[in-house]
Amino acid sequence: MASQALRRFASAVPRAPPCVKILPEVADALSSGRPVVALESTIVAHGMPYPQNLELAKDVSRILRNKGVTPATIAVKNGMFRAGLHPDELENLSKAGEEGRAIKCSTRDLPLVASKHRHNMSHSEENTQWGATTVAATMRLAHVAGISTFVTGGTGGVHRGGELSLDISTDLIELSRTPVVVISAGVKSILDVKRTLEVLETFAVPTGTWQSNEFPAFFSPKSGVKSPAIFENASDVASAYLTGRELGMKNGMLVVRRIL
């Protein structure tokens, strides 16, 4: 039963539209039902200095490949939505933030960045323009590309005092409307964890912690907040996701794992 749920999860792949260019390696894995995991690009362009950011990106891809998973870094290159990057493109992206050639893209920014740079026909590396995708934008493009699993560090949430400022991350909105399983280390520790979970409940986003009853806060394994649910294994995650799809639920899922 467990293996059946995992096979059904792997085969639930929609067809990608022409606006998304999928790396052949990624397309081949999707078409054959092999596991593919999406990765965000903001951490590469803006999260760390070069070359540490490039080494991190390579390390994450290496870990996935060692487990039989095809990595697919999501980004916008010269106005084209990309699912998967060649090694030279990943290196170019890793330099683009410091060189002022990368714009941080949330969901609302995707059409704006695409229309602005789509006609950039330059083939020189120094003129390549990038859109570095946040959690929300990565979810959206991963779904459009047919990728149902996305791994990241920390997700956004409700900022402290958010009940007055209404400063709420688009990550939560995207989780409410895009059917992608997001695996993270929890919401960022500077945020209001309790209110973030309240918003996720309001948006009917299935949320749980991997083998723990406490919801982590990014780099801190403890937040003092009880997790809404516990996932004991991958089959629990796959079964919950597929059941939601069978019910016609359009939202994603948030699976958080504490950093040990």
XYZ file of C-alpha atoms in Angstrom, residues 73-259:
187
model
C 16.891 24.581 -10.002
C 14.058 26.990 -10.818
C 14.908 30.435 -12.192
C 14.135 32.993 -14.889
C 16.890 33.447 -17.474
C 16.590 36.341 -19.933
C 12.823 36.286 -19.481
C 12.466 32.537 -19.975
C 11.143 30.407 -17.134
C 13.569 27.571 -16.461
C 13.204 24.232 -14.691
C 16.726 22.877 -14.370
C 20.009 24.604 -15.185
C 23.234 23.470 -16.844
C 26.361 23.697 -14.623
C 27.643 26.787 -16.476
C 24.253 28.476 -16.040
C 24.281 27.719 -12.317
C 27.714 29.327 -12.034
C 26.535 32.372 -13.971
C 23.539 32.690 -11.654
C 25.785 32.430 -8.599
C 27.736 35.486 -9.792
C 24.718 37.467 -10.984
C 23.581 38.717 -7.567
C 26.852 40.465 -6.750
C 27.063 41.796 -10.323
C 23.556 43.311 -10.224
C 22.155 40.974 -12.885
C 19.641 39.118 -10.686
C 16.258 40.322 -9.462
C 14.508 38.640 -6.543
C 11.241 37.228 -7.899
C 8.154 36.346 -5.938
C 5.029 35.147 -7.766
C 3.782 38.645 -8.627
C 7.131 39.491 -10.224
C 7.271 36.572 -12.660
C 5.263 38.136 -15.515
C 6.972 41.498 -15.004
C 10.508 40.112 -15.105
C 9.685 37.833 -18.029
C 8.227 40.610 -20.148
C 11.106 42.958 -19.318
C 13.925 40.583 -20.262
C 12.345 38.183 -22.749
C 13.845 39.998 -25.732
C 17.375 40.003 -24.329
C 19.112 38.085 -27.115
C 22.618 38.538 -25.724
C 24.603 35.324 -25.529
C 27.406 36.811 -23.418
C 27.601 35.625 -19.828
C 28.189 39.108 -18.439
C 24.886 40.354 -19.911
C 22.670 37.449 -18.848
C 19.746 38.694 -16.730
C 18.258 36.473 -14.043
C 15.117 36.294 -11.987
C 15.993 34.516 -8.731
C 12.887 32.772 -7.451
C 11.611 32.830 -3.876
C 9.720 29.934 -2.281
C 6.419 31.206 -3.710
C 7.708 31.717 -7.261
C 9.565 28.409 -7.192
C 6.357 26.629 -6.193
C 4.448 28.219 -9.051
C 7.032 27.410 -11.737
C 7.682 23.919 -10.366
C 3.986 23.127 -10.600
C 3.736 24.486 -14.129
C 6.746 22.333 -15.075
C 5.113 19.239 -13.588
C 7.313 18.962 -10.493
C 5.408 18.145 -7.317
C 8.180 18.298 -4.692
C 10.274 21.291 -3.663
C 13.007 21.432 -1.014
C 14.120 24.691 0.600
C 15.617 26.077 3.804
C 13.128 28.299 5.597
C 9.699 29.361 4.401
C 8.135 32.762 4.900
C 5.214 33.429 7.206
C 3.498 36.052 9.301
C 5.865 38.720 10.611
C 5.777 39.682 14.264
C 3.102 42.349 14.577
C 1.575 41.058 11.355
C -1.920 41.346 12.816
C -1.430 45.125 12.469
C 0.945 45.475 9.512
C -0.561 42.625 7.443
C 3.025 41.707 6.534
C 2.350 38.131 5.454
C 4.615 36.242 3.076
C 3.353 35.274 -0.361
C 4.748 31.836 0.426
C 1.603 31.175 2.479
C -0.680 32.401 -0.299
C 1.088 30.185 -2.819
C 0.806 27.191 -0.503
C -2.953 27.785 -0.448
C -3.345 27.562 -4.235
C -0.478 25.550 -5.744
C -0.363 21.749 -5.295
C 3.323 21.284 -4.495
C 4.800 19.522 -1.469
C 7.240 21.943 0.171
C 9.908 20.440 2.426
C 11.631 22.958 4.690
C 13.241 23.449 8.087
C 10.212 25.440 9.223
C 9.335 29.104 9.028
C 12.114 31.600 9.581
C 12.844 32.184 13.250
C 12.274 35.951 13.080
C 8.618 35.317 12.218
C 5.540 34.650 14.333
C 5.298 30.852 14.214
C 1.901 30.603 15.952
C 0.224 33.131 13.669
C 1.853 31.537 10.631
C 0.274 28.197 11.552
C -3.062 29.946 12.086
C -2.902 31.381 8.558
C -1.964 27.994 7.109
C -4.963 26.488 8.911
C -7.231 29.226 7.561
C -5.984 28.477 4.035
C -6.543 24.727 4.600
C -2.897 23.876 3.906
C -1.991 20.410 5.254
C 1.000 21.057 7.502
C 3.076 18.700 9.582
C 6.488 17.920 11.016
C 8.723 15.006 10.060
C 8.877 12.570 12.987
C 8.437 15.253 15.656
C 5.540 16.871 17.519
C 7.234 20.286 17.755
C 7.244 22.750 14.870
C 10.831 23.934 14.167
C 11.887 27.529 13.479
C 14.379 27.251 10.623
C 17.867 26.933 12.169
C 16.344 26.367 15.627
C 14.891 22.870 16.129
C 12.579 24.184 18.840
C 9.923 26.885 18.694
C 7.737 25.894 21.630
C 4.830 25.435 19.213
C 3.117 22.075 18.759
C 3.003 20.757 15.201
C -0.467 20.325 13.643
C 0.454 16.837 12.390
C 3.296 14.308 12.282
C 4.613 12.518 9.182
C 6.376 9.299 10.124
C 7.565 8.347 6.619
C 7.472 9.309 2.938
C 4.346 7.208 2.332
C 2.436 9.353 4.856
C 3.365 12.456 2.851
C 2.530 10.915 -0.522
C -0.780 9.496 0.677
C -1.893 12.813 2.195
C -0.944 14.712 -0.964
C -2.770 12.296 -3.267
C -5.860 12.246 -1.061
C -6.001 16.026 -1.221
C -5.810 15.918 -5.010
C -8.571 13.303 -5.152
C -10.754 15.633 -3.096
C -10.136 18.409 -5.600
C -8.034 20.452 -3.187
C -5.763 22.859 -5.088
C -3.467 23.741 -2.205
C 0.042 22.525 -1.500
C 1.467 20.837 1.583
C 4.122 21.951 4.035
C 6.364 19.281 5.531
C 8.928 20.600 7.973
C 11.982 18.803 9.316
C 14.024 20.104 12.201
C 17.770 20.579 11.761
